[in-house]
């Protein structure tokens, strides 16, 4: 869209576009973002704002669709074109470069479960993009036709990211063990939870790949923690307030080898009030540490959260067969499993940082 007029005072540039709208741009912000202030190849800014004097707008003129601004006291001229002004119209703070709002779900999602074909994703960028955006928007994705062999989980990770190695190793095993260090390594039912709330940052994505499933039971469950958080926000505002403001202490202590701790609210919000992380893991939560007059209300809120996360109406349930895999957002989607009584069941798991998922989606979109 073209520009029809510009005006300025000491601090502000006013731009009138051909659609009749006008927009004001702060002079300091314009000076901070001159195109020659970035390295030609690296694209990174070459100065810090504190290295510049307090600046003013000494002049502004329009030539075709290009605006030349003169900054005082430097006497520096810089040009900006109409497309740049349109691209950088100040927003109401909704943010640029951030991921889309999540698509919230409950048990109705059960009817839409689909396993993507791994060999197809390897060679088809469009299908890979669809699968990755599903993980981004829904918080989980399912994959099949991976080799049911140890380590082949890494072939799925290679589609979009890098393993986040922890003290559990690059890959961890989930199967029943004679002397389990974790309830996951038994045949017991595992309640809905997020993994590793005692880490900071908590692992972004979790991948679980089934190598063997000859068990009777052992079905996987997922629930959308963001959907549950929004339900609490609307139906139980007092509980929401408590769960978002009072941190809980999580800890994992393993002999002399690890003492991992984090002190975070169970529902975490960003500066705009959007839910960014849900932590729920009764196994690693420590004694709550909060004011005595808050404790009773907090426990009511905690029970509401637990009830909703375990509500069958909030979850999907499916069976992972050998060669199948689920990837889910461990900062959003809770997982659990039904008990199993007989037969071998062996999964391999790993964690992956979420930023590489978002990066891969953007790269695939740019290459279209
Ligand atoms: Fe887990």
Tab-separated table of C-alpha atoms and ligand atoms in Angstrom:
chain	number	residue	atom	x	y	z
A	1	UNK	CA	0.000	0.000	0.000
A	2	UNK	CA	1.362	3.388	-0.979
A	3	UNK	CA	1.992	6.479	1.128
A	4	UNK	CA	0.317	9.777	0.252
A	5	UNK	CA	1.743	12.132	2.908
A	6	UNK	CA	4.141	12.343	5.834
A	7	UNK	CA	4.489	14.840	8.660
A	8	UNK	CA	6.519	15.004	11.824
A	9	UNK	CA	7.202	16.754	15.063
A	10	UNK	CA	10.248	16.416	17.306
A	11	UNK	CA	9.449	12.877	18.414
A	12	UNK	CA	6.962	11.352	15.980
A	13	UNK	CA	6.650	10.643	12.271
A	14	UNK	CA	3.109	10.489	10.942
A	15	UNK	CA	2.463	8.480	7.787
A	16	UNK	CA	-0.790	8.673	5.812
A	17	UNK	CA	-1.459	5.661	3.616
A	18	UNK	CA	-3.463	5.644	0.389
A	19	UNK	CA	-6.340	3.812	2.114
A	20	UNK	CA	-6.832	6.936	4.256
A	21	UNK	CA	-5.387	5.491	7.452
A	22	UNK	CA	-2.590	7.192	9.353
A	23	UNK	CA	0.021	5.695	11.633
A	24	UNK	CA	2.492	7.302	14.027
A	25	UNK	CA	6.036	5.963	14.411
A	26	UNK	CA	8.292	7.034	17.264
A	27	UNK	CA	11.515	8.673	16.077
A	28	UNK	CA	13.677	6.751	18.534
A	29	UNK	CA	12.155	3.495	17.290
A	30	UNK	CA	12.769	4.495	13.662
A	31	UNK	CA	16.390	5.368	14.379
A	32	UNK	CA	16.820	2.045	16.192
A	33	UNK	CA	15.551	0.219	13.113
A	34	UNK	CA	17.280	1.929	10.184
A	35	UNK	CA	18.101	-0.656	7.527
A	36	UNK	CA	21.779	0.331	7.460
A	37	UNK	CA	21.982	-0.426	11.173
A	38	UNK	CA	22.081	-4.149	10.458
A	39	UNK	CA	24.889	-6.256	9.080
A	40	UNK	CA	24.276	-6.915	5.404
A	41	UNK	CA	24.857	-10.669	5.635
A	42	UNK	CA	24.127	-11.569	9.237
A	43	UNK	CA	21.053	-9.352	9.476
A	44	UNK	CA	21.938	-8.496	13.060
A	45	UNK	CA	21.907	-5.003	14.551
A	46	UNK	CA	25.392	-3.506	14.703
A	47	UNK	CA	24.883	-1.049	17.573
A	48	UNK	CA	23.290	-0.733	21.007
A	49	UNK	CA	20.757	2.023	21.660
A	50	UNK	CA	22.849	3.384	24.528
A	51	UNK	CA	25.653	4.185	22.087
A	52	UNK	CA	23.423	6.812	20.415
A	53	UNK	CA	22.481	10.282	21.651
A	54	UNK	CA	18.851	11.068	22.510
A	55	UNK	CA	17.516	11.579	19.020
A	56	UNK	CA	14.873	13.774	17.419
A	57	UNK	CA	13.259	13.901	14.013
A	58	UNK	CA	14.773	16.929	12.282
A	59	UNK	CA	13.086	16.381	8.936
A	60	UNK	CA	10.955	14.027	6.858
A	61	UNK	CA	10.157	13.986	3.148
A	62	UNK	CA	8.269	11.707	0.795
A	63	UNK	CA	9.607	10.703	-2.635
A	64	UNK	CA	7.322	8.261	-4.452
A	65	UNK	CA	6.818	5.526	-1.833
A	66	UNK	CA	10.033	6.187	0.058
A	67	UNK	CA	10.307	8.350	3.160
A	68	UNK	CA	13.602	9.979	4.079
A	69	UNK	CA	13.905	10.842	7.755
A	70	UNK	CA	16.640	13.095	9.107
A	71	UNK	CA	17.585	12.331	12.694
A	72	UNK	CA	19.011	14.953	15.003
A	73	UNK	CA	21.402	15.663	16.538
A	74	UNK	CA	23.359	13.193	14.354
A	75	UNK	CA	22.198	14.732	11.067
A	76	UNK	CA	21.748	11.171	9.801
A	77	UNK	CA	19.427	10.508	6.841
A	78	UNK	CA	17.691	7.146	6.638
A	79	UNK	CA	15.122	5.872	4.148
A	80	UNK	CA	12.154	3.628	4.731
A	81	UNK	CA	9.795	2.394	2.043
A	82	UNK	CA	6.043	1.950	2.163
A	83	UNK	CA	6.207	-1.828	2.418
A	84	UNK	CA	8.451	-1.519	5.479
A	85	UNK	CA	6.037	0.871	7.166
A	86	UNK	CA	3.140	-1.480	6.451
A	87	UNK	CA	5.018	-4.497	7.762
A	88	UNK	CA	5.986	-2.663	10.928
A	89	UNK	CA	2.737	-0.974	11.830
A	90	UNK	CA	2.654	-0.991	15.617
A	91	UNK	CA	0.302	-3.697	16.847
A	92	UNK	CA	-1.790	-3.798	19.955
A	93	UNK	CA	0.800	-6.097	21.464
A	94	UNK	CA	-0.402	-9.324	19.894
A	95	UNK	CA	3.176	-10.016	18.920
A	96	UNK	CA	4.998	-10.965	15.764
A	97	UNK	CA	6.927	-14.108	15.190
A	98	UNK	CA	4.959	-15.935	17.845
A	99	UNK	CA	3.166	-19.209	17.277
A	100	UNK	CA	-0.585	-19.308	16.579
A	101	UNK	CA	-3.034	-19.777	19.422
A	102	UNK	CA	-3.419	-23.450	20.334
A	103	UNK	CA	-6.421	-25.460	19.163
A	104	UNK	CA	-7.988	-26.734	22.376
A	105	UNK	CA	-9.516	-30.197	22.480
A	106	UNK	CA	-11.187	-32.837	24.615
A	107	UNK	CA	-12.410	-36.375	24.007
A	108	UNK	CA	-14.034	-35.367	20.694
A	109	UNK	CA	-10.488	-35.501	19.338
A	110	UNK	CA	-10.722	-39.284	19.674
A	111	UNK	CA	-12.577	-39.429	16.360
A	112	UNK	CA	-9.800	-37.632	14.479
A	113	UNK	CA	-6.789	-39.693	15.508
A	114	UNK	CA	-4.526	-40.379	12.579
A	115	UNK	CA	-1.070	-41.851	12.346
A	116	UNK	CA	1.162	-40.193	9.745
A	117	UNK	CA	3.397	-42.439	7.660
A	118	UNK	CA	7.053	-41.937	8.531
A	119	UNK	CA	8.544	-42.800	5.098
A	120	UNK	CA	6.130	-40.301	3.505
A	121	UNK	CA	7.146	-37.496	5.866
A	122	UNK	CA	10.815	-38.090	5.089
A	123	UNK	CA	10.310	-37.291	1.406
A	124	UNK	CA	7.231	-35.031	1.325
A	125	UNK	CA	7.755	-31.544	2.861
A	126	UNK	CA	4.054	-30.662	2.598
A	127	UNK	CA	2.989	-33.718	4.599
A	128	UNK	CA	5.785	-33.121	7.071
A	129	UNK	CA	4.569	-29.535	7.484
A	130	UNK	CA	1.036	-30.799	8.172
A	131	UNK	CA	2.276	-33.217	10.804
A	132	UNK	CA	4.479	-30.649	12.543
A	133	UNK	CA	1.776	-27.966	12.584
A	134	UNK	CA	-0.541	-30.539	14.140
A	135	UNK	CA	1.950	-30.990	16.978
A	136	UNK	CA	2.232	-27.217	17.298
A	137	UNK	CA	-1.509	-26.489	17.294
A	138	UNK	CA	-2.990	-29.589	18.978
A	139	UNK	CA	0.044	-30.355	21.113
A	140	UNK	CA	0.507	-33.900	19.833
A	141	UNK	CA	1.102	-35.994	16.721
A	142	UNK	CA	1.117	-39.706	15.926
A	143	UNK	CA	3.458	-41.507	13.564
A	144	UNK	CA	3.746	-45.062	12.278
A	145	UNK	CA	5.903	-47.280	10.103
A	146	UNK	CA	9.108	-46.521	11.909
A	147	UNK	CA	11.370	-49.531	12.364
A	148	UNK	CA	10.554	-51.159	15.709
A	149	UNK	CA	14.215	-51.245	16.583
A	150	UNK	CA	16.137	-49.577	19.424
A	151	UNK	CA	17.293	-46.083	18.530
A	152	UNK	CA	15.056	-45.607	15.500
A	153	UNK	CA	13.147	-42.970	17.529
A	154	UNK	CA	16.005	-40.697	16.439
A	155	UNK	CA	14.816	-40.982	12.828
A	156	UNK	CA	11.602	-39.270	13.914
A	157	UNK	CA	13.507	-36.618	15.837
A	158	UNK	CA	15.585	-35.960	12.706
A	159	UNK	CA	12.401	-34.767	10.997
A	160	UNK	CA	12.440	-31.554	13.009
A	161	UNK	CA	14.851	-31.234	15.870
A	162	UNK	CA	17.484	-32.346	18.280
A	163	UNK	CA	17.400	-34.538	21.331
A	164	UNK	CA	17.589	-32.759	24.649
A	165	UNK	CA	19.864	-35.006	26.617
A	166	UNK	CA	19.273	-35.272	30.363
A	167	UNK	CA	20.595	-37.325	33.234
A	168	UNK	CA	18.298	-40.074	31.885
A	169	UNK	CA	20.457	-40.148	28.748
A	170	UNK	CA	19.630	-39.279	25.141
A	171	UNK	CA	17.038	-42.050	25.064
A	172	UNK	CA	15.256	-43.604	28.040
A	173	UNK	CA	13.522	-46.953	28.297
A	174	UNK	CA	9.932	-47.455	29.459
A	175	UNK	CA	9.252	-51.084	30.422
A	176	UNK	CA	8.565	-52.980	33.588
A	177	UNK	CA	11.692	-53.639	35.592
A	178	UNK	CA	12.298	-55.896	38.588
A	179	UNK	CA	13.428	-53.025	40.841
A	180	UNK	CA	11.774	-49.931	39.329
A	181	UNK	CA	13.077	-46.446	40.127
A	182	UNK	CA	9.898	-44.962	38.666
A	183	UNK	CA	6.268	-46.107	38.533
A	184	UNK	CA	6.531	-45.876	34.737
A	185	UNK	CA	8.802	-48.924	34.920
A	186	UNK	CA	6.045	-51.089	36.407
A	187	UNK	CA	2.794	-52.493	34.979
A	188	UNK	CA	0.701	-50.141	37.119
A	189	UNK	CA	-1.703	-47.579	35.726
A	190	UNK	CA	0.011	-44.191	35.424
A	191	UNK	CA	-2.165	-41.161	36.129
A	192	UNK	CA	-2.150	-38.117	33.904
A	193	UNK	CA	1.018	-36.099	34.324
A	194	UNK	CA	3.662	-34.009	32.658
A	195	UNK	CA	7.243	-35.207	32.760
A	196	UNK	CA	10.115	-33.678	34.678
A	197	UNK	CA	8.454	-30.619	36.274
A	198	UNK	CA	11.586	-30.461	38.428
A	199	UNK	CA	13.630	-29.250	35.443
A	200	UNK	CA	13.945	-25.620	34.428
A	201	UNK	CA	13.146	-25.335	31.622
A	202	UNK	CA	10.858	-28.330	31.622
A	203	UNK	CA	11.356	-30.514	28.498
A	204	UNK	CA	9.316	-29.106	25.610
A	205	UNK	CA	8.410	-32.164	23.559
A	206	UNK	CA	8.351	-35.776	24.557
A	207	UNK	CA	8.588	-38.591	22.026
A	208	UNK	CA	7.568	-42.147	22.912
A	209	UNK	CA	8.256	-44.888	20.387
A	210	UNK	CA	6.810	-48.369	20.806
A	211	UNK	CA	9.199	-51.237	20.146
A	212	UNK	CA	7.083	-54.038	21.593
A	213	UNK	CA	3.491	-54.163	22.754
A	214	UNK	CA	2.237	-57.653	23.453
A	215	UNK	CA	0.548	-56.556	26.650
A	216	UNK	CA	-3.025	-56.847	27.779
A	217	UNK	CA	-3.753	-53.148	28.484
A	218	UNK	CA	-1.086	-50.470	28.601
A	219	UNK	CA	-3.061	-48.099	26.376
A	220	UNK	CA	-1.801	-44.517	26.096
A	221	UNK	CA	-3.797	-41.491	27.268
A	222	UNK	CA	-3.359	-37.825	26.432
A	223	UNK	CA	-5.233	-34.783	27.776
A	224	UNK	CA	-5.009	-31.135	26.744
A	225	UNK	CA	-3.750	-29.238	29.791
A	226	UNK	CA	-4.357	-25.879	28.098
A	227	UNK	CA	-8.037	-26.760	27.545
A	228	UNK	CA	-8.356	-27.748	31.194
A	229	UNK	CA	-6.613	-24.549	32.305
A	230	UNK	CA	-9.025	-22.439	30.240
A	231	UNK	CA	-11.972	-24.297	31.721
A	232	UNK	CA	-10.687	-23.519	35.217
A	233	UNK	CA	-10.156	-19.883	34.217
A	234	UNK	CA	-13.810	-19.575	33.169
A	235	UNK	CA	-15.542	-21.878	35.682
A	236	UNK	CA	-13.326	-21.518	38.768
A	237	UNK	CA	-11.624	-18.102	38.646
A	238	UNK	CA	-10.478	-18.257	42.271
A	239	UNK	CA	-8.809	-21.614	41.676
A	240	UNK	CA	-7.213	-20.248	38.507
A	241	UNK	CA	-5.807	-17.324	40.437
A	242	UNK	CA	-4.257	-19.631	43.048
A	243	UNK	CA	-2.856	-22.117	40.534
A	244	UNK	CA	-1.232	-19.383	38.452
A	245	UNK	CA	0.300	-17.376	41.291
A	246	UNK	CA	1.536	-19.814	43.937
A	247	UNK	CA	4.567	-21.870	42.946
A	248	UNK	CA	4.973	-25.522	43.837
A	249	UNK	CA	8.262	-27.188	44.642
A	250	UNK	CA	9.187	-30.158	42.473
A	251	UNK	CA	12.208	-32.313	43.104
A	252	UNK	CA	13.990	-35.365	41.725
A	253	UNK	CA	16.672	-36.797	43.962
A	254	UNK	CA	18.748	-39.714	42.776
A	255	UNK	CA	21.382	-40.723	45.292
A	256	UNK	CA	24.466	-38.623	44.816
A	257	UNK	CA	24.005	-38.248	41.060
A	258	UNK	CA	21.130	-35.777	40.681
A	259	UNK	CA	19.168	-33.273	42.750
A	260	UNK	CA	16.898	-31.485	40.304
A	261	UNK	CA	14.533	-28.852	41.673
A	262	UNK	CA	12.124	-26.266	40.303
A	263	UNK	CA	9.671	-23.953	42.052
A	264	UNK	CA	6.949	-23.010	39.599
A	265	UNK	CA	3.175	-22.505	39.442
A	266	UNK	CA	1.164	-25.448	38.093
A	267	UNK	CA	-0.340	-23.155	35.457
A	268	UNK	CA	2.097	-20.624	34.045
A	269	UNK	CA	1.022	-17.488	32.147
A	270	UNK	CA	2.855	-15.097	29.874
A	271	UNK	CA	2.729	-11.299	30.132
A	272	UNK	CA	-0.572	-11.277	28.201
A	273	UNK	CA	-2.213	-13.829	30.471
A	274	UNK	CA	-1.992	-16.686	27.980
A	275	UNK	CA	-1.308	-20.132	29.397
A	276	UNK	CA	2.216	-21.201	28.438
A	277	UNK	CA	2.879	-24.220	30.607
A	278	UNK	CA	1.001	-26.724	32.738
A	279	UNK	CA	2.928	-28.777	35.270
A	280	UNK	CA	1.210	-31.680	36.983
A	281	UNK	CA	3.029	-34.572	38.535
A	282	UNK	CA	1.961	-35.727	41.983
A	283	UNK	CA	4.908	-38.124	42.131
A	284	UNK	CA	7.534	-35.417	42.150
A	285	UNK	CA	5.599	-32.580	43.863
A	286	UNK	CA	7.056	-31.812	47.273
A	287	UNK	CA	5.227	-30.508	50.346
A	288	UNK	CA	3.520	-27.290	49.288
A	289	UNK	CA	5.246	-24.201	50.611
A	290	UNK	CA	2.784	-21.295	50.750
A	291	UNK	CA	1.087	-19.078	53.312
A	292	UNK	CA	-1.071	-21.026	55.779
A	293	UNK	CA	-4.156	-18.974	54.954
A	294	UNK	CA	-3.814	-19.976	51.298
A	295	UNK	CA	-3.325	-23.706	51.822
A	296	UNK	CA	-6.958	-24.816	52.134
A	297	UNK	CA	-8.008	-22.860	49.045
A	298	UNK	CA	-4.994	-24.080	47.161
A	299	UNK	CA	-5.821	-27.705	47.878
A	300	UNK	CA	-9.360	-27.118	46.601
A	301	UNK	CA	-7.890	-25.640	43.431
A	302	UNK	CA	-5.368	-28.491	43.115
A	303	UNK	CA	-8.178	-31.028	43.408
A	304	UNK	CA	-10.190	-29.227	40.706
A	305	UNK	CA	-7.164	-29.333	38.406
A	306	UNK	CA	-6.549	-33.030	39.104
A	307	UNK	CA	-10.235	-33.908	38.626
A	308	UNK	CA	-10.444	-32.146	35.280
A	309	UNK	CA	-7.153	-33.562	34.016
A	310	UNK	CA	-8.387	-37.085	34.817
A	311	UNK	CA	-11.895	-36.520	33.451
A	312	UNK	CA	-12.496	-39.084	30.662
A	313	UNK	CA	-14.190	-36.254	28.744
A	314	UNK	CA	-10.881	-34.403	28.590
A	315	UNK	CA	-8.745	-37.162	27.146
A	316	UNK	CA	-8.068	-39.417	24.213
A	317	UNK	CA	-6.987	-43.022	24.539
A	318	UNK	CA	-5.291	-45.269	22.020
A	319	UNK	CA	-2.931	-48.180	21.791
A	320	UNK	CA	0.595	-47.810	20.468
A	321	UNK	CA	1.715	-50.808	18.464
A	322	UNK	CA	5.290	-51.717	17.584
A	323	UNK	CA	6.677	-49.165	15.106
A	324	UNK	CA	4.247	-46.444	16.170
A	325	UNK	CA	5.174	-43.267	17.970
A	326	UNK	CA	3.559	-40.326	19.731
A	327	UNK	CA	5.098	-36.877	20.053
A	328	UNK	CA	3.501	-34.410	22.445
A	329	UNK	CA	4.050	-31.019	23.992
A	330	UNK	CA	5.151	-31.825	27.524
A	331	UNK	CA	4.471	-28.233	28.595
A	332	UNK	CA	0.838	-28.607	27.582
A	333	UNK	CA	-0.368	-32.172	27.037
A	334	UNK	CA	-0.574	-34.614	29.933
A	335	UNK	CA	0.065	-38.267	29.370
A	336	UNK	CA	-0.731	-41.455	31.219
A	337	UNK	CA	-1.468	-45.091	30.533
A	338	UNK	CA	-3.771	-47.865	31.599
A	339	UNK	CA	-2.410	-50.769	33.653
A	340	UNK	CA	-1.298	-53.894	31.879
A	341	UNK	CA	-1.342	-57.356	33.234
A	342	UNK	CA	0.569	-59.632	30.917
A	343	UNK	CA	2.881	-59.559	27.947
A	344	UNK	CA	5.920	-57.518	27.062
A	345	UNK	CA	5.681	-53.746	26.556
A	346	UNK	CA	8.708	-51.680	25.708
A	347	UNK	CA	8.827	-48.039	24.679
A	348	UNK	CA	11.792	-45.791	24.090
A	349	UNK	CA	11.494	-42.106	24.828
A	350	UNK	CA	13.387	-38.872	24.468
A	351	UNK	CA	12.901	-35.139	24.861
A	352	UNK	CA	13.228	-32.487	22.167
A	353	UNK	CA	13.249	-28.705	22.558
A	354	UNK	CA	10.112	-27.095	21.176
A	355	UNK	CA	11.845	-24.178	19.465
A	356	UNK	CA	13.284	-26.504	16.827
A	357	UNK	CA	9.754	-27.666	15.959
A	358	UNK	CA	8.641	-24.075	15.375
A	359	UNK	CA	11.820	-23.303	13.460
A	360	UNK	CA	11.346	-26.274	11.144
A	361	UNK	CA	7.755	-25.243	10.402
A	362	UNK	CA	8.900	-21.723	9.445
A	363	UNK	CA	11.706	-23.064	7.251
A	364	UNK	CA	9.288	-25.399	5.450
A	365	UNK	CA	6.872	-22.500	4.909
A	366	UNK	CA	9.627	-20.241	3.559
A	367	UNK	CA	10.677	-22.923	1.059
A	368	UNK	CA	7.204	-23.255	-0.488
B	1	LIG	FE1	5.780	-39.729	31.852
